[in-house]
Amino acid sequence: MLTRLKRGRVVDPANGVDAVADLWFEDGRIVSPPAGAAACEIDCTGMVLMAGGIDLHTHIGGGKVNIARTLLPEDHVPLHLAADMALRSACGHAAMPTLAAGYRYAQMGYTACFEPAMLPTNARQAHLEMGDTPIVDHGAYALLGSDDFLLRQLAADAPQAKINDYVAWTLAATQAMGIKVVNPGGISAFKFNCRAFDLDDAHPHYGVTPRRILQALARAVAELGVPHPLHVHASNLGAAGNLATTLATMEAVEGLPLHLTHVQFHSYGTEGEFKFSSGAAQVAEAVNRLRHVSIDIGQILFGQTVTCSGDSMAQHRNADLAAPRKTVLMDIECDAGCGVVPFRYRDQSYVNALQWAIGLELFLLVEDPWRIVLTTDHPNGAPFTSYPHLIRLLCDKGFRDEQFARLHPAAQAMSILPSLKREYSLTEIAVVTRAAPARLLGMAGRGHLGAGAAADIAIYREQADREAMFAAPAWVFRTERSSCARAASRPPRGATHVVRPEYDRAIERDLAAHFDSHMTQSFAGFAIGEAELCEACNHGGRLHVHSCHTR
Amino acid sequence: MNAPHFVCPFCGLLCDDLPFPGTSGLLQTACPKAAEGWAAIRATGDARVDGVAVAEAAAVRAASAALAKARRPLIGGLAGDVQMMRAALALADRCGARVVHANQAAAQRNLFALQSRGAVATTLAEARQRADLVVVVGGDVTRRFPRIMERLFAPAPVFVDAAQRRLALLGVDALEYAPAGVSAERVDCGGLDLFDAVGALRACCEDRIDARMAPAGLAALAERMQSCRYGLLLWAAGDLDFAGADLLVEQLQQLLQDLNRETRWAALPLAGSGGDLTANAVAAWQTGFALPLEFRDGEVAGDAFPDYSDVDLLLWLAVLPGLTFPDWARDVPVVAIGAPGLAPPGARVFIPAAVPGVEAAGHLVRTDGVVTLYAPAQTASAHPAAATQLERIAAALEPPC
Ligand code: SF4
Ligand SMILES: [Zn+2]
């Protein structure tokens, strides 16, 4: 149905547009203004039109999130949803169940979400969960770097070509969109009872350093032409003084593309009375200087949440801080691990208050919005439902100052936040919530409103209170046609996004042998095929295979 | 074309290293549980209403009518795959039903401990490659999981010298299917019951008591537990069938947390048979709650201690064997979907469905809760999958339910 969205303010930074105009779409695609009349017209006077939001780092599916849900029955508050939409009953807060996550993202105008830490041995569950996440498109990054196959190859000085084949096989076998590394080698080292692991420490069994792991994976991702840079959760998560490691990590890959995730948790110095200080200025300076680096923030916001991480080593360190006091740690299948620690961030805690300020300092000090993405590392810094509040903090200096005044006084004394006058424009918000993540993921038809793009559109009533504005869009369009004959569902199902670079299948012989010696399932049954993926996703969504351009 | 590999669906270990028994009727394995499961699902049978064979469509209509009439329906059993559970939850949401797995009592022993104190856990591969001390607690786990020792102890481990591995039995006399070449030592608890024995271990490991005050067998075990490199606690919640078992699991988890301050330890709680981990995983990811749970008035909530007194219809789902039909349901009208050999005798309506991993493909969650396997179909099926039958029942309901 040809639809015309009339006289709205179109904010579309990817196409350099911020102007009042009409926007047309038909059959799930944005079209140029046609000659004929629209079958449907919506008056958008006083409204702001943006492409659907894209969250490139949100823990929405997979084992550790499901552990968190099970661990915290007290977390789940009912969602009261529109009765006329044929929606399922749902509830959730921090450890958000899949149904609630899909509905709540869509309610905020988000139309695509990426699970950043899919363990290859847990990939089936991740896809099953994403398949039960309604409305929004989804995809995942396969987690490598503490898996025994890679560590064995690096210990044996395998050629880079073999690493590339393994990475490409992993992407295909787990139906992934990118590659993530978490505390490189550290999750494995923790299984050997190692408790701290810095960039140049040798792995207790394999002798390999995190630096070497980062280099091998960043090179593989680049040489395979995977659009999304290696997604890096650096060493020393959350530790005072980890700033030095973070800066060294940026330099370690020698100019190859690198996406540093939840940088807020990696920007800590050791100054001041409490030996914990902001490293935001140094990290932002490095990001501004190093054009190969992109980041997302992992902003914390105050209140109850739960932290779910693949970084079992760091989460074991945090276990004594758990609130409520119950932690789950797992070692996983010669592959990875995880740790789930419930957490309550308090503005009267010096450390939490400063973490809050550090995240905002980073947002305001990094100059190029195209290399920074708005995240709370859901749910680790805060549930994603707090994005509208975070947007207001970025757009409204007066509001920010009011909130700052509530912080622990010692934290106020240690932050330069009041001196940062910058306020995000709507264009900059559109960049950090849709246009930049789309570009960083290589999703050509998303994150913008040019002709041919997907008609994923969020329409907000323009209001001075940006929190109110972004919390409840007037309209959200998510209209892509399904390619699967069995799809007949309302609300719509999202698509799965993957990449499939070429590789030499000779690697599968080595992998089969590795499965025999190390694993406890057969290699023959490991890979997720396309028919299986369709079943996992409830026969609903399309499969988008994004192209890889070998550099 | 090669035959698809076979994932054995008959217990939570989901072994995929055995050949499919084909049509010969006998599983070519020493695993008694697999042979038993295979026998249980071999029976064929038709759809029935009130004991009379009918067309499937007629049984679906009868099931739908019964569900529409029921005021407090309960969907139980739940031995099946992910797709079955998805369809069961969707139907329960429409009808305002409660949802309970037949293994609930055992599952809650681990669940309550988790929700109270957290957990330290591991998976089959880590356990096999690393464990130099395995302590079996509270029951002969090999009766419920016959190949667990084989899966843990063969072939040789990668990160530990095979000769250094030890196996200790705490509150267990002997193992029916012991591992080859590894001797199992029964720990002498000096007359203490399991609760006190675990308490004494914790006290020794934390140096809260002089180890000489504890029974010698326990003091020696505590000493070994603190000096091993990677220890493994192994239990099956189904074996811990006594009051307060969740508190024992909580004690075990706290013992693990204490030990991990210095060395590495983890638990491998064995479960997953009869689809219990599968059902709970799907329930948790869709709703946030482990089973049992309840849909009512457009809301979903956990229902840890359900009251069954007002159940007026039980929709019993069992495409996998191994469930015990609950006592409370003996006088409740039953609509059953499943393998013909698994139908409760008094069911008013029975609808046959394909067995996942044998007659239909299906996703199943393994004992460690991490690895989900895709069990391909091995043979053609005379019946659709349970999920399809549930969707047909839902489609036949007059909206609203
Ligand atoms: S141990 Fe369990 S999964 Fe393995 S063969 Fe026996 S019944 Fe099947
Ligand atoms: Zn994260």
CSV table of N, CA and C and ligand atoms in Angstrom, one decimal, chain B residues 8-15 18 27 29 31 33-34 145-148 151, ligand 1:
chain,number,residue,atom,x,y,z
B,8,CYS,N,20.1,-39.0,20.7
B,8,CYS,CA,19.2,-39.8,21.5
B,8,CYS,C,18.4,-38.9,22.5
B,9,PRO,N,17.1,-38.9,22.3
B,9,PRO,CA,16.3,-38.0,23.1
B,9,PRO,C,15.8,-38.6,24.5
B,10,PHE,N,16.4,-39.7,24.9
B,10,PHE,CA,15.8,-40.5,26.0
B,10,PHE,C,16.3,-40.1,27.4
B,11,CYS,N,17.4,-39.3,27.4
B,11,CYS,CA,17.7,-38.7,28.7
B,11,CYS,C,18.4,-37.4,28.4
B,12,GLY,N,18.7,-36.6,29.5
B,12,GLY,CA,19.2,-35.2,29.3
B,12,GLY,C,20.6,-35.2,28.8
B,13,LEU,N,21.3,-36.3,28.6
B,13,LEU,CA,22.7,-36.3,28.1
B,13,LEU,C,22.7,-36.1,26.6
B,14,LEU,N,21.5,-36.4,25.9
B,14,LEU,CA,21.4,-36.3,24.5
B,14,LEU,C,22.6,-36.8,23.7
B,15,CYS,N,23.1,-38.0,24.0
B,15,CYS,CA,24.2,-38.6,23.3
B,15,CYS,C,24.0,-38.5,21.8
B,18,LEU,N,25.9,-42.3,19.0
B,18,LEU,CA,25.4,-43.7,18.7
B,18,LEU,C,24.7,-43.8,17.4
B,27,LEU,N,18.0,-51.0,20.3
B,27,LEU,CA,19.1,-50.0,20.2
B,27,LEU,C,20.4,-50.7,20.4
B,29,THR,N,23.1,-50.5,21.7
B,29,THR,CA,23.9,-49.8,22.7
B,29,THR,C,23.7,-50.5,24.1
B,31,CYS,N,23.1,-49.0,26.6
B,31,CYS,CA,22.4,-48.0,27.4
B,31,CYS,C,21.0,-48.5,27.7
B,33,LYS,N,18.7,-47.2,29.4
B,33,LYS,CA,17.7,-46.1,29.3
B,33,LYS,C,17.2,-45.8,27.9
B,34,ALA,N,18.1,-45.9,27.0
B,34,ALA,CA,17.8,-45.7,25.6
B,34,ALA,C,16.9,-46.9,25.1
B,145,PHE,N,21.1,-41.5,34.4
B,145,PHE,CA,21.9,-41.1,33.2
B,145,PHE,C,23.0,-42.1,33.0
B,146,PRO,N,22.6,-43.2,32.4
B,146,PRO,CA,23.5,-44.4,32.4
B,146,PRO,C,24.9,-44.1,31.8
B,147,ARG,N,25.0,-43.2,30.8
B,147,ARG,CA,26.3,-43.0,30.1
B,147,ARG,C,27.1,-41.9,30.7
B,148,ILE,N,26.7,-41.3,31.8
B,148,ILE,CA,27.3,-40.1,32.3
B,148,ILE,C,28.8,-40.4,32.6
B,151,ARG,N,30.7,-40.6,29.4
B,151,ARG,CA,30.8,-39.3,28.7
B,151,ARG,C,31.8,-38.4,29.5
C,1,SF4,S1,22.7,-41.9,28.4
C,1,SF4,FE1,20.7,-40.9,27.9
C,1,SF4,S2,21.1,-39.9,25.9
C,1,SF4,FE2,22.8,-41.3,26.2
C,1,SF4,S3,22.2,-43.1,25.1
C,1,SF4,FE3,21.5,-43.4,27.2
C,1,SF4,S4,19.4,-42.6,27.3
C,1,SF4,FE4,20.3,-41.9,25.4
